[in-house]
PDB file of C-alpha atoms in Angstrom:
ATOM      1  CA  MET A   1     -21.860  23.722   9.005  1.00  0.00           C
ATOM      2  CA  SER A   2     -25.482  22.842   9.234  1.00  0.00           C
ATOM      3  CA  LEU A   3     -27.362  22.658  12.914  1.00  0.00           C
ATOM      4  CA  GLN A   4     -27.647  18.698  11.909  1.00  0.00           C
ATOM      5  CA  GLY A   5     -23.704  18.930  11.297  1.00  0.00           C
ATOM      6  CA  ILE A   6     -23.055  20.110  14.593  1.00  0.00           C
ATOM      7  CA  SER A   7     -25.488  17.743  16.116  1.00  0.00           C
ATOM      8  CA  LEU A   8     -24.271  15.059  14.498  1.00  0.00           C
ATOM      9  CA  LYS A   9     -20.558  15.871  15.918  1.00  0.00           C
ATOM     10  CA  LYS A  10     -21.347  15.995  19.127  1.00  0.00           C
ATOM     11  CA  ILE A  11     -23.023  12.799  19.341  1.00  0.00           C
ATOM     12  CA  LEU A  12     -19.624  11.273  17.664  1.00  0.00           C
ATOM     13  CA  LEU A  13     -18.245  12.943  20.421  1.00  0.00           C
ATOM     14  CA  GLY A  14     -20.086  12.050  23.026  1.00  0.00           C
ATOM     15  CA  LEU A  15     -20.056   8.307  21.673  1.00  0.00           C
ATOM     16  CA  THR A  16     -16.231   8.228  21.406  1.00  0.00           C
ATOM     17  CA  ALA A  17     -15.933  10.041  25.444  1.00  0.00           C
ATOM     18  CA  LEU A  18     -18.623   7.027  26.432  1.00  0.00           C
ATOM     19  CA  LEU A  19     -16.277   4.138  24.616  1.00  0.00           C
ATOM     20  CA  ALA A  20     -13.130   4.892  25.970  1.00  0.00           C
ATOM     21  CA  PHE A  21     -14.780   5.399  29.656  1.00  0.00           C
ATOM     22  CA  LEU A  22     -16.173   1.694  28.847  1.00  0.00           C
ATOM     23  CA  SER A  23     -13.099   0.485  27.731  1.00  0.00           C
ATOM     24  CA  ALA A  24     -11.450   2.049  31.232  1.00  0.00           C
ATOM     25  CA  SER A  25     -14.001   0.356  33.489  1.00  0.00           C
ATOM     26  CA  VAL A  26     -13.537  -3.648  31.596  1.00  0.00           C
ATOM     27  CA  CYS A  27      -9.965  -3.386  31.898  1.00  0.00           C
ATOM     28  CA  HIS A  28     -10.220  -2.119  35.624  1.00  0.00           C
ATOM     29  CA  ALA A  29     -13.126  -4.508  35.975  1.00  0.00           C
ATOM     30  CA  GLU A  30     -11.082  -7.155  34.466  1.00  0.00           C
ATOM     31  CA  LEU A  31      -8.033  -6.317  36.638  1.00  0.00           C
ATOM     32  CA  SER A  32     -10.436  -6.135  39.945  1.00  0.00           C
ATOM     33  CA  GLU A  33     -11.585  -9.973  38.813  1.00  0.00           C
ATOM     34  CA  LYS A  34      -7.938 -11.335  37.674  1.00  0.00           C
ATOM     35  CA  ASN A  35      -6.505 -10.355  41.416  1.00  0.00           C
ATOM     36  CA  TRP A  36      -9.294 -12.219  43.782  1.00  0.00           C
ATOM     37  CA  PRO A  37      -7.799 -15.639  42.645  1.00  0.00           C
ATOM     38  CA  LEU A  38      -4.504 -14.245  44.115  1.00  0.00           C
ATOM     39  CA  ILE A  39      -5.993 -12.585  46.959  1.00  0.00           C
ATOM     40  CA  LYS A  40      -8.134 -15.393  48.266  1.00  0.00           C
ATOM     41  CA  GLU A  41      -5.826 -17.896  47.262  1.00  0.00           C
ATOM     42  CA  ALA A  42      -2.479 -16.215  49.653  1.00  0.00           C
ATOM     43  CA  PHE A  43      -5.374 -15.312  52.584  1.00  0.00           C
ATOM     44  CA  PHE A  44      -7.457 -18.857  52.714  1.00  0.00           C
ATOM     45  CA  SER A  45      -5.332 -20.943  50.664  1.00  0.00           C
ATOM     46  CA  ASN A  46      -7.462 -23.703  49.073  1.00  0.00           C
ATOM     47  CA  ARG A  47     -10.788 -23.265  51.497  1.00  0.00           C
ATOM     48  CA  PRO A  48     -13.976 -23.291  49.043  1.00  0.00           C
ATOM     49  CA  ILE A  49     -15.988 -19.797  49.788  1.00  0.00           C
ATOM     50  CA  GLY A  50     -19.910 -20.049  48.942  1.00  0.00           C
ATOM     51  CA  ASN A  51     -21.548 -17.410  48.027  1.00  0.00           C
ATOM     52  CA  THR A  52     -24.648 -16.221  51.068  1.00  0.00           C
ATOM     53  CA  GLU A  53     -27.883 -14.325  51.074  1.00  0.00           C
ATOM     54  CA  LEU A  54     -26.501 -13.461  55.042  1.00  0.00           C
ATOM     55  CA  ILE A  55     -24.702 -10.827  53.387  1.00  0.00           C
ATOM     56  CA  GLN A  56     -25.651  -7.807  51.532  1.00  0.00           C
ATOM     57  CA  VAL A  57     -23.130  -5.392  50.480  1.00  0.00           C
ATOM     58  CA  THR A  58     -24.226  -1.817  49.913  1.00  0.00           C
ATOM     59  CA  ALA A  59     -21.506   0.662  47.966  1.00  0.00           C
ATOM     60  CA  PRO A  60     -22.305   3.780  45.792  1.00  0.00           C
ATOM     61  CA  LEU A  61     -21.169   2.352  41.832  1.00  0.00           C
ATOM     62  CA  GLY A  62     -20.327   5.730  41.175  1.00  0.00           C
ATOM     63  CA  ALA A  63     -18.390   6.884  44.203  1.00  0.00           C
ATOM     64  CA  GLU A  64     -17.656  10.612  44.699  1.00  0.00           C
ATOM     65  CA  ASN A  65     -14.803  10.788  46.227  1.00  0.00           C
ATOM     66  CA  ALA A  66     -12.494   7.640  46.264  1.00  0.00           C
ATOM     67  CA  GLY A  67     -10.810   8.766  49.688  1.00  0.00           C
ATOM     68  CA  GLN A  68     -14.083   8.330  51.490  1.00  0.00           C
ATOM     69  CA  VAL A  69     -16.383   5.200  49.605  1.00  0.00           C
ATOM     70  CA  PRO A  70     -18.958   4.764  52.175  1.00  0.00           C
ATOM     71  CA  VAL A  71     -20.079   0.799  52.372  1.00  0.00           C
ATOM     72  CA  THR A  72     -22.351  -0.104  54.427  1.00  0.00           C
ATOM     73  CA  LEU A  73     -22.982  -4.309  56.082  1.00  0.00           C
ATOM     74  CA  LYS A  74     -26.280  -6.536  56.512  1.00  0.00           C
ATOM     75  CA  VAL A  75     -25.819  -9.288  57.767  1.00  0.00           C
ATOM     76  CA  GLN A  76     -27.907 -12.337  59.048  1.00  0.00           C
ATOM     77  CA  ASN A  77     -26.639 -14.391  61.519  1.00  0.00           C
ATOM     78  CA  GLN A  78     -27.079 -18.262  62.102  1.00  0.00           C
ATOM     79  CA  ILE A  79     -28.238 -20.429  64.802  1.00  0.00           C
ATOM     80  CA  ASN A  80     -25.672 -23.075  64.040  1.00  0.00           C
ATOM     81  CA  ASP A  81     -22.781 -22.125  63.108  1.00  0.00           C
ATOM     82  CA  ALA A  82     -22.745 -18.226  63.709  1.00  0.00           C
ATOM     83  CA  ILE A  83     -20.299 -16.059  61.805  1.00  0.00           C
ATOM     84  CA  LYS A  84     -17.824 -15.142  64.251  1.00  0.00           C
ATOM     85  CA  SER A  85     -15.089 -12.456  61.807  1.00  0.00           C
ATOM     86  CA  ILE A  86     -15.972 -10.432  58.268  1.00  0.00           C
ATOM     87  CA  TYR A  87     -13.180  -9.114  56.009  1.00  0.00           C
ATOM     88  CA  ILE A  88     -13.188  -6.077  53.829  1.00  0.00           C
ATOM     89  CA  PHE A  89     -11.774  -7.001  50.802  1.00  0.00           C
ATOM     90  CA  ILE A  90     -11.018  -4.618  47.869  1.00  0.00           C
ATOM     91  CA  ASP A  91      -9.931  -6.181  44.908  1.00  0.00           C
ATOM     92  CA  ALA A  92      -8.166  -3.606  43.188  1.00  0.00           C
ATOM     93  CA  ASN A  93      -6.204  -1.896  46.039  1.00  0.00           C
ATOM     94  CA  PRO A  94      -2.642  -2.718  46.655  1.00  0.00           C
ATOM     95  CA  ILE A  95      -3.101  -3.833  49.909  1.00  0.00           C
ATOM     96  CA  PRO A  96      -6.773  -5.860  49.259  1.00  0.00           C
ATOM     97  CA  LEU A  97      -7.519  -6.471  52.386  1.00  0.00           C
ATOM     98  CA  ALA A  98      -9.559  -3.021  54.347  1.00  0.00           C
ATOM     99  CA  ALA A  99     -10.747  -4.146  57.633  1.00  0.00           C
ATOM    100  CA  THR A 100     -11.493  -7.173  59.450  1.00  0.00           C
ATOM    101  CA  TYR A 101     -14.094  -7.032  62.384  1.00  0.00           C
ATOM    102  CA  GLN A 102     -15.023  -9.711  64.907  1.00  0.00           C
ATOM    103  CA  ILE A 103     -18.453  -9.428  66.380  1.00  0.00           C
ATOM    104  CA  PRO A 104     -20.245 -12.191  69.516  1.00  0.00           C
ATOM    105  CA  HIS A 105     -21.523 -14.966  67.544  1.00  0.00           C
ATOM    106  CA  TYR A 106     -24.683 -14.767  69.518  1.00  0.00           C
ATOM    107  CA  PHE A 107     -25.826 -11.459  67.645  1.00  0.00           C
ATOM    108  CA  ASN A 108     -28.985 -12.063  65.506  1.00  0.00           C
ATOM    109  CA  GLN A 109     -28.663  -9.447  63.389  1.00  0.00           C
ATOM    110  CA  LEU A 110     -25.854  -6.856  62.303  1.00  0.00           C
ATOM    111  CA  ASN A 111     -26.035  -3.495  60.381  1.00  0.00           C
ATOM    112  CA  LEU A 112     -22.964  -1.635  60.028  1.00  0.00           C
ATOM    113  CA  ALA A 113     -21.467   1.152  58.051  1.00  0.00           C
ATOM    114  CA  THR A 114     -17.938   2.943  57.409  1.00  0.00           C
ATOM    115  CA  ARG A 115     -15.690   4.604  54.724  1.00  0.00           C
ATOM    116  CA  VAL A 116     -13.086   2.909  52.797  1.00  0.00           C
ATOM    117  CA  ARG A 117     -10.591   3.840  49.540  1.00  0.00           C
ATOM    118  CA  LEU A 118     -10.551   2.899  46.337  1.00  0.00           C
ATOM    119  CA  ASP A 119      -7.394   2.584  43.995  1.00  0.00           C
ATOM    120  CA  ASN A 120      -9.647   1.864  41.076  1.00  0.00           C
ATOM    121  CA  ASP A 121     -12.327   0.701  40.178  1.00  0.00           C
ATOM    122  CA  SER A 122     -13.080  -2.344  42.333  1.00  0.00           C
ATOM    123  CA  THR A 123     -15.116  -5.341  43.557  1.00  0.00           C
ATOM    124  CA  ILE A 124     -15.966  -4.670  47.556  1.00  0.00           C
ATOM    125  CA  ARG A 125     -15.920  -8.530  49.086  1.00  0.00           C
ATOM    126  CA  ALA A 126     -17.543  -9.516  52.505  1.00  0.00           C
ATOM    127  CA  VAL A 127     -16.303 -12.306  53.386  1.00  0.00           C
ATOM    128  CA  ALA A 128     -17.476 -13.972  56.516  1.00  0.00           C
ATOM    129  CA  GLU A 129     -15.578 -16.714  58.985  1.00  0.00           C
ATOM    130  CA  THR A 130     -18.337 -18.923  60.549  1.00  0.00           C
ATOM    131  CA  GLN A 131     -17.519 -20.985  63.822  1.00  0.00           C
ATOM    132  CA  SER A 132     -16.541 -24.030  62.292  1.00  0.00           C
ATOM    133  CA  GLY A 133     -14.579 -21.949  59.282  1.00  0.00           C
ATOM    134  CA  ALA A 134     -16.955 -22.201  57.146  1.00  0.00           C
ATOM    135  CA  LEU A 135     -16.720 -19.123  54.506  1.00  0.00           C
ATOM    136  CA  LEU A 136     -19.751 -17.269  52.842  1.00  0.00           C
ATOM    137  CA  MET A 137     -19.562 -13.911  50.820  1.00  0.00           C
ATOM    138  CA  ALA A 138     -21.317 -11.199  49.075  1.00  0.00           C
ATOM    139  CA  THR A 139     -19.865  -8.353  46.569  1.00  0.00           C
ATOM    140  CA  ALA A 140     -20.940  -4.980  45.347  1.00  0.00           C
ATOM    141  CA  ARG A 141     -18.841  -3.232  42.891  1.00  0.00           C
ATOM    142  CA  VAL A 142     -17.917   0.403  42.972  1.00  0.00           C
ATOM    143  CA  ASN A 143     -16.712   3.047  40.318  1.00  0.00           C
ATOM    144  CA  ALA A 144     -13.600   4.746  41.633  1.00  0.00           C
ATOM    145  CA  GLY A 145     -10.314   5.497  41.839  1.00  0.00           C
ATOM    146  CA  GLY A 146      -7.219   7.268  43.182  1.00  0.00           C
ATOM    147  CA  GLY A 147      -7.744   6.774  46.999  1.00  0.00           C
ATOM    148  CA  CYS A 148      -4.920   5.282  47.672  1.00  0.00           C
ATOM    149  CA  ALA A 149      -1.888   7.534  47.211  1.00  0.00           C
ATOM    150  CA  GLY A 150      -1.849  10.996  45.869  1.00  0.00           C
ATOM    151  CA  ALA A 151       0.006  13.847  47.526  1.00  0.00           C
ATOM    152  CA  VAL A 152      -0.433  14.775  51.149  1.00  0.00           C
ATOM    153  CA  SER A 153      -0.178  18.429  52.390  1.00  0.00           C
ATOM    154  CA  GLU A 154      -0.770  18.359  56.166  1.00  0.00           C
ATOM    155  CA  ASP A 155       1.737  19.323  58.142  1.00  0.00           C
ATOM    156  CA  GLU A 156       3.373  16.266  59.911  1.00  0.00           C
ATOM    157  CA  VAL A 157       3.483  18.254  63.292  1.00  0.00           C
ATOM    158  CA  VAL A 158      -0.195  19.202  63.587  1.00  0.00           C
ATOM    159  CA  VAL A 159      -1.734  15.509  62.762  1.00  0.00           C
ATOM    160  CA  ARG A 160       0.599  13.508  64.682  1.00  0.00           C
ATOM    161  CA  ALA A 161      -0.903  15.911  67.545  1.00  0.00           C
ATOM    162  CA  SER A 162      -4.477  15.106  67.257  1.00  0.00           C
ATOM    163  CA  ALA A 163      -3.938  11.775  65.734  1.00  0.00           C
ATOM    164  CA  GLY A 164      -5.986   8.332  67.718  1.00  0.00           C
ATOM    165  CA  THR A 165      -8.699  11.148  69.262  1.00  0.00           C
ATOM    166  CA  ILE A 166     -11.287   9.146  69.535  1.00  0.00           C
ATOM    167  CA  LYS A 167     -14.918   9.745  70.052  1.00  0.00           C
ATOM    168  CA  PHE A 168     -18.282   7.306  70.750  1.00  0.00           C
ATOM    169  CA  ARG A 169     -21.533   7.862  71.092  1.00  0.00           C
ATOM    170  CA  LEU A 170     -23.760   4.936  72.402  1.00  0.00           C
ATOM    171  CA  ASN A 171     -27.001   5.295  70.493  1.00  0.00           C
ATOM    172  CA  PRO A 172     -30.264   4.541  72.411  1.00  0.00           C
ATOM    173  CA  PRO A 173     -31.325   1.704  73.075  1.00  0.00           C
ATOM    174  CA  TYR A 174     -29.155   1.499  76.315  1.00  0.00           C
ATOM    175  CA  LYS A 175     -29.492  -2.114  77.340  1.00  0.00           C
ATOM    176  CA  LEU A 176     -26.722  -4.248  77.133  1.00  0.00           C
ATOM    177  CA  HIS A 177     -26.937  -7.576  75.543  1.00  0.00           C
ATOM    178  CA  GLU A 178     -30.419  -6.153  74.249  1.00  0.00           C
ATOM    179  CA  THR A 179     -29.027  -4.039  71.419  1.00  0.00           C
ATOM    180  CA  ALA A 180     -25.041  -2.736  71.223  1.00  0.00           C
ATOM    181  CA  SER A 181     -25.405  -0.044  69.266  1.00  0.00           C
ATOM    182  CA  GLY A 182     -23.152   2.474  68.470  1.00  0.00           C
ATOM    183  CA  THR A 183     -21.069   5.129  66.767  1.00  0.00           C
ATOM    184  CA  LEU A 184     -16.899   5.010  66.984  1.00  0.00           C
ATOM    185  CA  GLN A 185     -15.127   8.351  65.340  1.00  0.00           C
ATOM    186  CA  ILE A 186     -11.244   8.024  65.512  1.00  0.00           C
ATOM    187  CA  LYS A 187      -9.516  11.581  64.094  1.00  0.00           C
ATOM    188  CA  HIS A 188      -6.385   9.736  62.551  1.00  0.00           C
ATOM    189  CA  PRO A 189      -4.695  10.297  58.731  1.00  0.00           C
ATOM    190  CA  MET A 190      -4.721   6.148  58.500  1.00  0.00           C
ATOM    191  CA  TYR A 191      -1.177   7.114  55.900  1.00  0.00           C
ATOM    192  CA  THR A 192      -1.067   4.192  53.208  1.00  0.00           C
ATOM    193  CA  GLY A 193       2.240   3.935  52.623  1.00  0.00           C
ATOM    194  CA  LEU A 194       1.863   4.890  48.609  1.00  0.00           C
ATOM    195  CA  GLN A 195       1.314   8.962  49.656  1.00  0.00           C
ATOM    196  CA  THR A 196       3.702  11.352  49.010  1.00  0.00           C
ATOM    197  CA  ASP A 197       4.594  14.698  51.048  1.00  0.00           C
ATOM    198  CA  ALA A 198       3.376  17.682  48.780  1.00  0.00           C
ATOM    199  CA  LYS A 199       6.258  19.829  50.345  1.00  0.00           C
ATOM    200  CA  THR A 200       9.005  16.937  49.908  1.00  0.00           C
ATOM    201  CA  LYS A 201       8.120  15.132  47.593  1.00  0.00           C
ATOM    202  CA  GLN A 202       9.151  12.121  49.704  1.00  0.00           C
ATOM    203  CA  THR A 203       7.137   9.000  49.617  1.00  0.00           C
ATOM    204  CA  LYS A 204       5.076   9.389  53.546  1.00  0.00           C
ATOM    205  CA  PRO A 205       5.647   5.893  55.338  1.00  0.00           C
ATOM    206  CA  ALA A 206       2.366   4.601  56.474  1.00  0.00           C
ATOM    207  CA  PHE A 207       0.706   5.233  59.658  1.00  0.00           C
ATOM    208  CA  TYR A 208      -2.273   3.960  60.626  1.00  0.00           C
ATOM    209  CA  ILE A 209      -4.464   2.581  63.309  1.00  0.00           C
ATOM    210  CA  LYS A 210      -4.101  -1.277  63.584  1.00  0.00           C
ATOM    211  CA  ASN A 211      -6.475  -2.207  65.840  1.00  0.00           C
ATOM    212  CA  THR A 212      -9.838  -1.292  67.842  1.00  0.00           C
ATOM    213  CA  ASP A 213     -11.551  -2.953  70.851  1.00  0.00           C
ATOM    214  CA  VAL A 214     -14.832  -1.482  72.154  1.00  0.00           C
ATOM    215  CA  LYS A 215     -16.296  -2.535  74.873  1.00  0.00           C
ATOM    216  CA  PHE A 216     -19.123  -2.097  77.178  1.00  0.00           C
ATOM    217  CA  ASP A 217     -19.193  -2.840  80.782  1.00  0.00           C
ATOM    218  CA  GLY A 218     -16.180  -4.408  80.414  1.00  0.00           C
ATOM    219  CA  GLU A 219     -17.640  -6.953  77.521  1.00  0.00           C
ATOM    220  CA  THR A 220     -16.074  -6.964  73.807  1.00  0.00           C
ATOM    221  CA  VAL A 221     -18.852  -5.940  71.215  1.00  0.00           C
ATOM    222  CA  ILE A 222     -16.796  -5.467  68.539  1.00  0.00           C
ATOM    223  CA  ARG A 223     -12.968  -5.565  67.586  1.00  0.00           C
ATOM    224  CA  ILE A 224     -11.810  -3.805  64.255  1.00  0.00           C
ATOM    225  CA  MET A 225      -8.187  -5.142  62.710  1.00  0.00           C
ATOM    226  CA  PHE A 226      -7.629  -1.784  60.301  1.00  0.00           C
ATOM    227  CA  GLY A 227      -6.095  -1.810  57.277  1.00  0.00           C
ATOM    228  CA  VAL A 228      -5.090   0.999  55.195  1.00  0.00           C
ATOM    229  CA  GLY A 229      -7.663   0.235  52.941  1.00  0.00           C
ATOM    230  CA  THR A 230      -9.641   2.375  55.669  1.00  0.00           C
ATOM    231  CA  SER A 231     -10.774   5.907  54.775  1.00  0.00           C
ATOM    232  CA  GLU A 232      -8.766   8.628  56.509  1.00  0.00           C
ATOM    233  CA  ASN A 233     -10.276   9.850  60.072  1.00  0.00           C
ATOM    234  CA  PRO A 234     -12.095   5.997  60.469  1.00  0.00           C
ATOM    235  CA  HIS A 235     -15.673   5.970  61.256  1.00  0.00           C
ATOM    236  CA  VAL A 236     -17.569   2.857  62.157  1.00  0.00           C
ATOM    237  CA  LYS A 237     -21.434   3.288  62.691  1.00  0.00           C
ATOM    238  CA  PHE A 238     -22.859  -0.773  64.482  1.00  0.00           C
ATOM    239  CA  GLU A 239     -25.997  -2.188  65.403  1.00  0.00           C
ATOM    240  CA  PHE A 240     -26.439  -5.501  66.824  1.00  0.00           C
ATOM    241  CA  ASP A 241     -29.818  -6.697  67.619  1.00  0.00           C
ATOM    242  CA  LEU A 242     -28.711  -9.525  70.322  1.00  0.00           C
ATOM    243  CA  PRO A 243     -31.520 -12.208  71.798  1.00  0.00           C
ATOM    244  CA  ALA A 244     -33.625 -10.518  74.587  1.00  0.00           C
ATOM    245  CA  ASP A 245     -32.362 -13.514  77.207  1.00  0.00           C
ATOM    246  CA  LEU A 246     -28.813 -12.255  77.369  1.00  0.00           C
ATOM    247  CA  MET A 247     -30.619  -8.984  78.211  1.00  0.00           C
ATOM    248  CA  LYS A 248     -28.336  -7.667  81.157  1.00  0.00           C
ATOM    249  CA  GLN A 249     -28.004  -4.153  82.930  1.00  0.00           C
ATOM    250  CA  SER A 250     -27.948  -0.989  81.769  1.00  0.00           C
ATOM    251  CA  VAL A 251     -24.582   0.185  79.926  1.00  0.00           C
ATOM    252  CA  GLN A 252     -22.525   1.206  82.906  1.00  0.00           C
ATOM    253  CA  ARG A 253     -19.193   2.415  81.273  1.00  0.00           C
ATOM    254  CA  ILE A 254     -17.705   2.160  77.602  1.00  0.00           C
ATOM    255  CA  GLU A 255     -13.896   1.457  76.945  1.00  0.00           C
ATOM    256  CA  VAL A 256     -12.307   2.050  73.201  1.00  0.00           C
ATOM    257  CA  PHE A 257      -8.954   0.643  73.287  1.00  0.00           C
ATOM    258  CA  THR A 258      -6.645   1.503  70.183  1.00  0.00           C
ATOM    259  CA  VAL A 259      -2.867   0.634  68.426  1.00  0.00           C
ATOM    260  CA  ASP A 260      -1.385   2.397  65.961  1.00  0.00           C
ATOM    261  CA  ASN A 261       0.533   0.537  64.109  1.00  0.00           C
ATOM    262  CA  GLU A 262       3.919   2.292  65.338  1.00  0.00           C
ATOM    263  CA  GLY A 263       2.880   0.619  68.990  1.00  0.00           C
ATOM    264  CA  LYS A 264       1.200   3.557  70.465  1.00  0.00           C
ATOM    265  CA  THR A 265      -1.823   2.696  72.865  1.00  0.00           C
ATOM    266  CA  VAL A 266      -4.848   4.936  73.488  1.00  0.00           C
ATOM    267  CA  ASN A 267      -7.451   4.089  75.989  1.00  0.00           C
ATOM    268  CA  ASN A 268     -10.447   5.983  76.281  1.00  0.00           C
ATOM    269  CA  GLU A 269     -13.893   5.757  78.926  1.00  0.00           C
ATOM    270  CA  PHE A 270     -17.087   7.040  78.292  1.00  0.00           C
ATOM    271  CA  HIS A 271     -19.773   7.018  80.871  1.00  0.00           C
TER     272      HIS A 271
END
């Protein structure tokens, strides 16, 4: 066979692989888009959702790890009809609502970074709800799969012994109401209920952090309702750019309260 023939064969094989990949991606994309009307109806009934430039969602188009997909939100608030909650949906996940963030209505700008799981190639949607109940949406596309199921090999006793450990770092500046800024880390397996135990081959029951409140000097600056679409060991970095006229004293006490789906609570205080 000539070198030219070998080259042509490689090209044809490459094209075949590419077409197969594109075909699979199109199928997943179609599945994702078909799921959204059902998700929308289930969560928001017949309420209209408008596209908006107030929200930007950033995520890698091709994620290296479907179980740890980084997602960044940038949100500009409105003077009238301020945003109060942001819902993160992943169309192709069996349980599409990955997290809900409740935030102070008086913030100017929110920057938030977290990590999610994807079961398949999917659209990630950030749906903001305003004080009046209006819904606004922005989207990002991610190609990844297999983050919600699979086998789990960790020792259950060891995992549960450390589950719920909280770390929180307050990022400067330290002025309450001028900037609310911090990094939250919670050690937790966030079992989805779709994974199997590598030893027993049995399905592992869902076990995940459900709600988290972060308070600065007794005032809630962010409330998070996690779902199993949130990655193992939840990590949330946030910053609110708040109106200067709301500035008060420096933060003296930080409290982080969590409760898991089994009802176990953890309340840590940081100084």
